[in-house]
Each structure stands twice: as structure tokens, then as C-alpha cells.
Short mmCIF file of C-alpha atoms in Angstrom, two decimals:
data_model
loop_
_atom_site.label_atom_id
_atom_site.label_comp_id
_atom_site.label_asym_id
_atom_site.label_seq_id
_atom_site.Cartn_x
_atom_site.Cartn_y
_atom_site.Cartn_z
CA MET M 256 -21.78 -21.32 -25.84
CA SER M 257 -24.74 -19.01 -26.61
CA ARG M 258 -24.30 -15.56 -27.61
CA TRP M 259 -26.57 -14.39 -24.88
CA GLN M 260 -25.27 -14.44 -21.60
CA PRO M 261 -27.82 -13.05 -19.08
CA ASP M 262 -25.38 -14.11 -16.05
CA ALA M 263 -22.23 -12.75 -17.99
CA GLN M 264 -21.58 -10.12 -15.76
CA GLU M 265 -21.96 -11.99 -12.44
CA ARG M 266 -19.66 -15.02 -13.93
CA LEU M 267 -16.97 -12.46 -14.70
CA GLU M 268 -17.15 -10.81 -11.27
CA HIS M 269 -17.00 -14.09 -9.48
CA ALA M 270 -14.11 -15.48 -11.82
CA ALA M 271 -12.27 -12.14 -11.35
CA LEU M 272 -12.47 -12.00 -7.62
CA GLU M 273 -11.35 -15.65 -7.41
CA LEU M 274 -8.40 -15.18 -9.49
CA PHE M 275 -7.61 -11.81 -7.61
CA LEU M 276 -7.54 -13.80 -4.36
CA GLU M 277 -5.55 -16.86 -5.52
CA GLN M 278 -2.84 -15.06 -7.49
CA GLY M 279 -3.05 -11.42 -6.67
CA PHE M 280 -4.84 -8.39 -8.78
CA ALA M 281 -1.68 -7.39 -10.51
CA SER M 282 -0.90 -10.88 -11.89
CA THR M 283 -4.22 -11.55 -13.18
CA THR M 284 -5.19 -10.84 -16.67
CA VAL M 285 -8.61 -10.43 -18.77
CA PRO M 286 -8.14 -13.48 -20.76
CA GLN M 287 -7.54 -15.65 -17.43
CA ILE M 288 -10.56 -14.26 -16.18
CA THR M 289 -12.78 -15.02 -19.22
CA ALA M 290 -11.18 -18.62 -19.24
CA ARG M 291 -12.24 -18.81 -15.68
CA ALA M 292 -15.85 -17.73 -16.37
CA GLY M 293 -16.11 -19.72 -19.65
CA LEU M 294 -16.36 -16.49 -21.74
CA THR M 295 -14.85 -14.61 -24.36
CA THR M 296 -12.67 -11.21 -23.85
CA ARG M 297 -15.09 -9.72 -26.29
CA THR M 298 -17.89 -10.56 -23.64
CA PHE M 299 -15.61 -9.08 -21.05
CA PHE M 300 -15.36 -5.84 -22.73
CA ARG M 301 -18.95 -5.48 -23.20
CA HIS M 302 -19.29 -5.17 -19.56
CA PHE M 303 -16.27 -3.50 -18.20
CA THR M 304 -13.48 -1.13 -19.49
CA ASP M 305 -10.51 -3.03 -17.59
CA LYS M 306 -9.91 -5.62 -14.85
CA ARG M 307 -10.12 -2.79 -11.89
CA GLU M 308 -13.69 -2.05 -12.93
CA VAL M 309 -15.00 -5.37 -12.42
CA LEU M 310 -14.77 -4.68 -8.66
CA PHE M 311 -16.64 -1.52 -9.08
CA ALA M 312 -19.52 -2.82 -11.29
CA GLY M 313 -22.52 -0.98 -10.44
CA ASP M 314 -20.87 1.37 -7.97
CA ASP M 315 -21.33 4.30 -10.68
CA VAL M 316 -25.07 4.01 -9.81
CA THR M 317 -24.56 4.82 -6.40
CA PRO M 318 -24.24 8.64 -6.84
CA ALA M 319 -27.70 8.28 -8.61
CA GLN M 320 -29.00 6.30 -5.77
CA MET M 321 -27.85 8.86 -3.14
CA ALA M 322 -29.56 11.59 -5.12
CA ARG M 323 -32.75 9.71 -5.09
CA LEU M 324 -33.00 9.64 -1.28
CA PHE M 325 -33.71 13.35 -1.73
CA THR M 326 -36.28 13.28 -4.46
CA GLU M 327 -38.28 11.00 -2.18
CA ALA M 328 -37.77 12.93 0.90
CA PRO M 329 -40.27 15.74 2.07
CA PRO M 330 -38.84 19.15 1.62
CA SER M 331 -38.99 19.94 5.36
CA LEU M 332 -36.90 17.37 6.41
CA ASP M 333 -33.84 18.79 7.98
CA PRO M 334 -30.46 17.19 6.50
CA MET M 335 -29.68 15.20 9.76
CA THR M 336 -33.02 13.81 10.17
CA LEU M 337 -33.01 12.85 6.21
CA LEU M 338 -29.58 10.95 7.07
CA LEU M 339 -31.04 9.14 9.82
CA GLU M 340 -34.31 7.93 7.99
CA ARG M 341 -32.91 7.53 4.65
CA LEU M 342 -29.20 6.71 4.45
CA GLY M 343 -29.70 3.09 5.84
CA PRO M 344 -32.66 2.12 3.79
CA GLY M 345 -30.74 3.51 0.62
CA ALA M 346 -27.66 1.60 1.38
CA VAL M 347 -29.61 -1.85 1.85
CA GLU M 348 -30.60 -1.02 -1.83
CA VAL M 349 -27.22 -0.31 -2.85
CA PHE M 350 -26.05 -3.63 -1.72
CA ALA M 351 -29.20 -5.67 -2.67
CA GLU M 352 -27.59 -7.68 -5.51
CA ARG M 353 -24.30 -8.68 -3.62
CA SER M 354 -23.87 -11.28 -1.23
CA VAL M 355 -21.92 -10.17 1.94
CA ASP M 356 -19.50 -13.25 1.27
CA TYR M 357 -18.64 -11.65 -2.18
CA LEU M 358 -18.18 -8.14 -0.48
CA ARG M 359 -16.07 -9.33 2.40
CA ARG M 360 -13.84 -11.28 -0.45
CA ARG M 361 -13.87 -7.95 -2.47
CA ARG M 362 -13.00 -5.84 0.30
CA GLN M 363 -9.93 -8.19 0.85
CA VAL M 364 -8.54 -7.75 -2.66
CA ILE M 365 -9.17 -3.86 -2.35
CA ASP M 366 -7.33 -3.76 0.91
CA ALA M 367 -4.33 -5.32 -0.62
CA GLU M 368 -3.95 -2.96 -3.75
CA PRO M 369 -3.30 0.68 -3.61
CA ALA M 370 -4.68 1.35 -7.08
CA LEU M 371 -8.14 -0.20 -6.10
CA GLN M 372 -7.98 1.89 -2.81
CA GLU M 373 -7.56 4.81 -4.96
CA ARG M 374 -10.60 3.94 -7.08
CA GLU M 375 -12.78 3.52 -4.09
CA LEU M 376 -11.56 6.71 -2.77
CA ARG M 377 -13.00 8.31 -5.90
CA LYS M 378 -16.24 6.49 -5.65
CA PHE M 379 -16.86 8.06 -2.12
CA SER M 380 -15.75 11.54 -3.47
CA LEU M 381 -18.68 11.15 -6.18
CA MET M 382 -21.05 10.01 -3.59
CA ALA M 383 -20.12 13.21 -1.52
CA ARG M 384 -20.80 15.52 -4.65
CA ALA M 385 -24.02 13.61 -5.09
CA LEU M 386 -25.36 14.16 -1.48
CA LYS M 387 -24.03 17.76 -1.41
CA ASP M 388 -25.79 18.83 -4.73
CA GLY M 389 -29.02 17.25 -3.00
CA PHE M 390 -28.58 19.39 -0.08
CA LEU M 391 -27.89 22.52 -2.00
CA GLU M 392 -31.10 21.83 -4.17
CA ARG M 393 -33.09 21.53 -0.79
CA GLY M 394 -31.92 25.20 0.02
CA ALA M 395 -28.81 24.44 2.43
CA ASP M 396 -26.25 27.02 2.24
CA GLU M 397 -22.73 25.76 0.83
CA LEU M 398 -20.99 25.13 4.25
CA THR M 399 -24.06 23.12 5.50
CA ALA M 400 -24.35 21.05 2.36
CA SER M 401 -20.78 20.15 2.36
CA VAL M 402 -20.83 19.33 6.17
CA ALA M 403 -23.77 17.28 5.70
CA ALA M 404 -22.87 15.37 2.87
CA ASP M 405 -19.34 14.32 4.63
CA ILE M 406 -21.51 13.07 7.36
CA GLY M 407 -23.25 11.08 4.99
CA VAL M 408 -20.45 9.34 3.27
CA SER M 409 -18.60 8.81 6.54
CA ALA M 410 -21.54 6.97 8.16
CA PHE M 411 -22.38 5.10 4.81
CA ARG M 412 -18.45 4.06 4.86
CA ILE M 413 -17.99 3.12 8.16
CA GLY M 414 -21.26 1.51 8.51
CA ALA M 415 -20.92 -0.69 5.40
CA THR M 416 -17.40 -1.68 6.43
CA ARG M 417 -18.69 -2.85 9.52
CA TRP M 418 -21.51 -4.62 8.31
CA ILE M 419 -19.36 -6.58 5.86
CA ALA M 420 -16.62 -7.42 8.56
CA SER M 421 -19.34 -8.80 10.54
CA ASP M 422 -19.86 -11.52 7.85
CA GLY M 423 -23.57 -10.19 7.55
CA THR M 424 -24.44 -11.14 11.31
CA THR M 425 -25.48 -7.37 11.65
CA ASP M 426 -27.71 -5.35 9.17
CA VAL M 427 -26.10 -2.60 7.12
CA ALA M 428 -28.85 -0.16 7.84
CA ALA M 429 -28.54 -0.74 11.56
CA GLU M 430 -24.50 -0.27 11.16
CA ILE M 431 -25.18 3.02 9.46
CA SER M 432 -27.78 4.14 12.11
CA ARG M 433 -25.12 3.24 14.90
CA ALA M 434 -22.50 5.39 13.08
CA LEU M 435 -24.60 8.26 12.97
CA PHE M 436 -25.47 7.99 16.75
CA THR M 437 -21.87 7.77 17.37
CA LEU M 438 -21.57 10.78 15.67
CA GLN M 439 -24.12 12.33 17.49
CA GLN M 440 -22.53 11.33 20.71
CA VAL M 441 -19.13 12.47 19.71
CA VAL M 442 -20.19 15.91 18.66
CA GLY M 443 -22.89 16.54 21.16
CA ARG M 444 -21.02 16.09 24.36
CA PRO M 445 -18.07 18.30 23.92
CA ASP M 446 -17.47 18.53 27.79
CA ALA M 447 -17.73 14.99 28.63
CA ALA M 448 -14.32 12.91 29.08
CA GLY M 449 -13.61 10.36 26.67
CA MET B 216 24.94 27.53 -11.07
CA SER B 217 26.16 26.64 -7.51
CA ARG B 218 25.74 22.82 -6.51
CA TRP B 219 23.96 23.98 -3.40
CA GLN B 220 20.33 25.50 -4.18
CA PRO B 221 18.73 26.01 -0.82
CA ASP B 222 15.72 27.34 -2.55
CA ALA B 223 15.54 24.60 -5.25
CA GLN B 224 12.42 22.80 -4.02
CA GLU B 225 10.55 26.26 -3.94
CA ARG B 226 11.73 27.31 -7.13
CA LEU B 227 10.85 23.92 -8.93
CA GLU B 228 7.32 24.15 -7.11
CA HIS B 229 6.66 27.56 -8.53
CA ALA B 230 8.08 26.65 -11.95
CA ALA B 231 5.96 23.51 -12.26
CA LEU B 232 2.60 25.37 -11.08
CA GLU B 233 3.39 28.13 -13.78
CA LEU B 234 3.56 25.61 -16.40
CA PHE B 235 0.65 23.49 -15.41
CA LEU B 236 -1.32 26.45 -15.23
CA GLU B 237 -0.14 27.69 -18.75
CA GLN B 238 -0.32 24.70 -20.69
CA GLY B 239 -1.91 21.86 -18.55
CA PHE B 240 -0.62 19.30 -16.14
CA ALA B 241 -0.47 16.65 -18.97
CA SER B 242 1.65 18.61 -21.32
CA THR B 243 4.01 19.63 -18.97
CA THR B 244 7.51 17.66 -18.77
CA VAL B 245 9.94 17.59 -16.00
CA PRO B 246 13.00 19.14 -18.17
CA GLN B 247 10.32 21.98 -19.12
CA ILE B 248 10.16 22.41 -15.29
CA THR B 249 13.68 22.50 -14.56
CA ALA B 250 14.27 24.83 -17.66
CA ARG B 251 11.90 27.33 -16.31
CA ALA B 252 13.42 26.93 -12.71
CA GLY B 253 17.01 27.27 -13.96
CA LEU B 254 18.05 23.91 -12.59
CA THR B 255 18.69 20.57 -13.66
CA THR B 256 16.81 17.57 -13.98
CA ARG B 257 19.17 15.65 -11.43
CA THR B 258 18.20 18.54 -8.74
CA PHE B 259 14.50 17.75 -9.60
CA PHE B 260 14.92 14.15 -8.89
CA ARG B 261 16.84 14.62 -5.93
CA HIS B 262 13.40 16.61 -4.70
CA PHE B 263 10.48 14.74 -6.22
CA THR B 264 9.75 11.29 -7.64
CA ASP B 265 7.72 12.72 -10.49
CA LYS B 266 5.95 15.95 -11.61
CA ARG B 267 2.75 15.00 -9.83
CA GLU B 268 4.40 15.05 -6.41
CA VAL B 269 5.55 18.40 -7.06
CA LEU B 270 2.19 19.66 -6.11
CA PHE B 271 1.97 17.45 -2.92
CA ALA B 272 5.39 18.47 -1.47
CA GLY B 273 5.15 18.37 2.30
CA ASP B 274 1.83 16.81 2.43
CA ASP B 275 3.62 13.19 3.49
CA VAL B 276 4.27 15.02 6.84
CA THR B 277 0.49 16.00 7.37
CA PRO B 278 -0.42 12.52 8.94
CA ALA B 279 2.64 13.10 11.46
CA GLN B 280 1.53 16.55 12.07
CA MET B 281 -1.75 15.33 12.83
CA ALA B 282 -0.35 12.47 15.00
CA ARG B 283 1.53 15.41 16.97
CA LEU B 284 -2.00 16.86 17.92
CA PHE B 285 -2.53 13.87 20.28
CA THR B 286 0.77 13.68 21.95
CA GLU B 287 0.71 17.34 23.00
CA ALA B 288 -3.19 16.94 24.15
CA PRO B 289 -4.10 16.13 27.85
CA PRO B 290 -5.32 12.52 28.03
CA SER B 291 -8.35 13.94 29.43
CA LEU B 292 -9.52 15.68 26.36
CA ASP B 293 -12.69 14.10 24.66
CA PRO B 294 -12.33 13.76 20.68
CA MET B 295 -14.42 16.73 20.03
CA THR B 296 -12.69 19.26 22.28
CA LEU B 297 -9.47 17.94 20.97
CA LEU B 298 -10.54 18.72 17.58
CA LEU B 299 -12.03 22.08 18.40
CA GLU B 300 -9.01 23.20 20.27
CA ARG B 301 -6.20 21.51 18.26
CA LEU B 302 -7.17 21.12 14.64
CA GLY B 303 -7.09 24.75 13.81
CA PRO B 304 -3.89 25.62 15.15
CA GLY B 305 -2.49 22.01 13.57
CA ALA B 306 -3.57 23.44 10.21
CA VAL B 307 -1.95 26.92 10.40
CA GLU B 308 1.25 24.89 11.05
CA VAL B 309 0.74 22.64 7.96
CA PHE B 310 -0.02 25.70 5.73
CA ALA B 311 2.71 27.84 7.30
CA GLU B 312 5.36 27.87 4.45
CA ARG B 313 2.84 28.32 1.65
CA SER B 314 1.29 31.42 0.52
CA VAL B 315 -2.38 31.48 0.08
CA ASP B 316 -1.82 32.54 -3.56
CA TYR B 317 0.31 29.49 -4.16
CA LEU B 318 -2.38 27.28 -2.46
CA ARG B 319 -5.18 28.87 -4.67
CA ARG B 320 -3.33 28.37 -8.07
CA ARG B 321 -2.43 24.84 -7.04
CA ARG B 322 -6.19 24.11 -6.20
CA GLN B 323 -6.98 25.33 -9.76
CA VAL B 324 -4.65 22.84 -11.22
CA ILE B 325 -5.76 19.81 -8.96
CA ASP B 326 -9.39 20.57 -9.99
CA ALA B 327 -8.69 20.46 -13.58
CA GLU B 328 -6.94 17.02 -13.52
CA PRO B 329 -8.31 13.69 -12.18
CA ALA B 330 -4.99 12.01 -11.44
CA LEU B 331 -4.18 14.89 -9.06
CA GLN B 332 -7.64 14.61 -7.57
CA GLU B 333 -6.99 10.83 -6.62
CA ARG B 334 -3.58 11.63 -5.19
CA GLU B 335 -5.13 14.23 -3.07
CA LEU B 336 -7.95 11.89 -1.93
CA ARG B 337 -5.39 9.36 -0.86
CA LYS B 338 -3.57 12.30 1.38
CA PHE B 339 -6.75 12.76 3.26
CA SER B 340 -7.27 8.89 3.58
CA LEU B 341 -3.78 8.79 5.19
CA MET B 342 -4.71 11.85 7.48
CA ALA B 343 -7.73 10.03 8.51
CA ARG B 344 -5.94 7.06 9.39
CA ALA B 345 -3.31 8.90 11.39
CA LEU B 346 -6.12 10.51 13.40
CA LYS B 347 -7.95 7.29 13.85
CA ASP B 348 -4.89 5.73 15.34
CA GLY B 349 -4.53 8.78 17.76
CA PHE B 350 -7.91 8.51 18.96
CA LEU B 351 -7.56 4.52 19.39
CA GLU B 352 -4.36 5.12 21.26
CA ARG B 353 -6.29 7.54 23.75
CA GLY B 354 -8.68 4.81 24.55
CA ALA B 355 -11.45 5.58 22.04
CA ASP B 356 -13.42 2.47 20.70
CA GLU B 357 -12.98 1.41 17.12
CA LEU B 358 -16.36 3.02 15.90
CA THR B 359 -15.78 6.40 17.87
CA ALA B 360 -12.04 6.43 16.56
CA SER B 361 -13.14 5.95 13.08
CA VAL B 362 -16.18 8.75 13.44
CA ALA B 363 -14.00 11.26 15.14
CA ALA B 364 -11.38 10.78 12.40
CA ASP B 365 -13.74 11.56 9.72
CA ILE B 366 -14.94 14.76 11.53
CA GLY B 367 -11.50 15.82 11.82
CA VAL B 368 -10.65 15.08 7.90
CA SER B 369 -14.05 16.63 6.94
CA ALA B 370 -13.37 20.03 9.07
CA PHE B 371 -9.79 20.35 8.10
CA ARG B 372 -10.61 19.77 4.16
CA ILE B 373 -13.69 21.98 4.16
CA GLY B 374 -12.18 24.75 6.24
CA ALA B 375 -8.94 24.69 4.26
CA THR B 376 -11.01 24.77 0.90
CA ARG B 377 -12.89 27.74 1.92
CA TRP B 378 -9.84 29.49 3.42
CA ILE B 379 -8.11 29.15 0.23
CA ALA B 380 -11.26 30.23 -1.78
CA SER B 381 -11.41 33.43 0.24
CA ASP B 382 -7.93 34.39 -1.24
CA GLY B 383 -6.73 34.66 2.43
CA THR B 384 -9.14 37.14 3.73
CA THR B 385 -10.16 34.69 6.39
CA ASP B 386 -8.10 32.52 8.56
CA VAL B 387 -7.62 28.68 8.18
CA ALA B 388 -8.15 28.16 11.95
CA ALA B 389 -11.38 30.20 12.08
CA GLU B 390 -12.87 28.47 8.79
CA ILE B 391 -12.04 24.58 10.26
CA SER B 392 -13.87 25.99 13.61
CA ARG B 393 -16.84 27.17 11.57
CA ALA B 394 -16.81 23.88 9.85
CA LEU B 395 -16.97 22.12 13.31
CA PHE B 396 -19.86 24.54 14.60
CA THR B 397 -21.59 23.84 11.58
CA LEU B 398 -21.16 20.34 12.05
CA GLN B 399 -22.42 20.39 15.85
CA GLN B 400 -25.62 22.39 14.37
CA VAL B 401 -26.45 19.71 11.67
CA VAL B 402 -25.98 16.80 13.99
CA GLY B 403 -27.33 18.60 17.19
CA ARG B 404 -30.80 19.94 16.06
CA PRO B 405 -32.30 16.55 14.32
CA ASP B 406 -35.73 18.18 14.88
CA ALA B 407 -35.16 21.55 13.54
CA ALA B 408 -36.33 22.31 10.15
CA GLY B 409 -33.75 23.33 7.49
#
């Protein structure tokens, strides 16, 4: 085995996901993952702090990617237009390195394990904070920034979930747009029956 | 000490909160809490599974209280009108047995401890599920129900946070209405600058 494993992280991710699906998250150990991937535990711990983090690799960059939505947007853009124009393309970038098949199987593992669900909720909470900070820096008041951040996280989460559930027959940016349009519909027609 | 302690839960809550604030959540033990409250550990474990749950007593009923919003609402009410009319009064009911002072100090403890924040995120996730189920049962499609549930949780969380931060000089129902009106403003004026 060569010391330099350029695809080590991806091999560990796929091995871990296979084992989580085969025998459950709780029953899977780090040595089992490294054995399946044909790598050492030392390599594992160079990439991940524990087996839970394998499923959230790269997720820590999401808040930074969200923050980038703002630096690239003209200052005159109001929060909703910014989300409508930028959130979808931002999500495409976030998911660029993952196949829908990988994300669908990952979803299956997370749905079966409360500890993973809590980890995922924390991820979305960090994303909300990044979005809120971005709106505040653009001059929004505290309440508007909080509300707009929650809109962004909600549309991101709902859109990505629907995209993954569709097995990639739809498009993540299109699903996020649909979620935002649905929000406009729900909010904007307070007197319509539904 | 009499065996029947009608106010045992409240005494344990206040003792725990005092100790968490004085010496931190991690350094506080169940025997310290019961000593401060003048009660036995056996009494403690009749009310709570662990010290974390002391801060979330009663929170498990919140999804049930959210579900009740729906059973009492006429079937013709669309999701947004339902939230505008019922979410605020529902929150008043949820917080009826807590003083703002208790809630403000509780907030302080949670903000200092990631494990408590994760527990709180789970609470809001359960609330979102209860709201989504309610909207689905009223005939909303899956996407509309998901979006409307997230609106409800967002307005509840933002409104309650602002109410608690105001030290009770505002009203929780009024703060939730403000959050919902702000949402309408953010969503409804996609071409306005801001």
C-alpha cells in the first residue's frame, strides 16, 4: 500500500456507508471500515475524528459556501431575491462532489440513527447562523436577518431532500426554487382556502 | 421530608438551573441538584432521566400542543392563516407555567453548552414533524406541508427568543406575529431593495 492515498477519504466514505447499511451504524467499528477500504486506522484518523464524521465530511465547509453567496451578490439585492437567485447554484456547488446514489444511501443511514440526525440538525443550525450573519452584514435588521436565514435553510433542506429522494431525476437547484416558490404561495395568499 | 412533594419538579428545576449558572452544566451532578432542592435522588429520577432533561421538562408535550392547533381549527383555514391566528396563542399556552426570568436563565445555560443546544434542536425538529403531519392531515401536499411546518417552527423559535430576551416587556404571541409579518415582508417584496 502506498503511503500517499489521494482517494483515501472517498474510499473510507464508501466503505463506511456500505458497512452502516449492511450491519447498522452502532455495530460498525473504525477497524472494520479501514479493513473494508484496504487502509490503516492511522489513515482513517488523518481524515476523520470518529465514524460519525465520515458521513459529514465536507459539511463543515457548507457555512463558508453559504457565506460566499453574499460576497458575490450585489449589495442592492434584497434577501428574498438573493435566495431565489443564489441558493440553488450554491447547493449545486455544495453537492458537486457527491453522487445522488451516495447521498441517497447516506440519507438512509442517517434516518435510522438519532445520533446522526442530531449531528445533521447541528449542521443546519450552523448554516442558519452563517446566512443570518451574511444578511446582517448587508444591513438587514436582526429580525429580518433571522427570518431570511431560516427561509434559506428551510428551502435548502427541503429542496435537497426532495432532489435526493427523486434519485436525481430532478435537479437540486430546481427543487430549491420550487420550495421557495411554494413558500411565496403559502405566505402570500393568506385568504385563499387550502 | 414528606414522601409526597407536589412541587418537587419545580424545586429540582430551579435548583438545577442555579447550579448550572453558578458552576457550569458539566460540573453539576444529580446529587448536588437534589441536595440544593432538599430532595432525594430517587425523587429526581422519578421526574427526569438525567440532568439534561431537567431543562427540557414539559417540552415533550410541545408537539402534542402543536397538533392541537389543528384539531381546533376549521378545516377551511389555509396554512398561513392558521399559523397567524393560532401559533401565538399556542405559544402562550406552552409557556404558561414558566416565568420569563426562569426562561431567560435557562436560555443562558443552553447557549453555553453544545449538548444542550443539540437537545433543543431535536425539540424543534419534533415540533416541525408534528406541524407537518397536521398540515398533511388537512389535505396539504407534501411540499406545502413541509414549507408551512418550517414557517411555524421558525416563527415560534424566533418569536420566543425575542420575547425571552426582552425580559417579558413584550408578549410572546405578539413577537410570533411580528416574525410572521416579517416573513410576509421578506417573501412578498422580491423586487424591493433592502
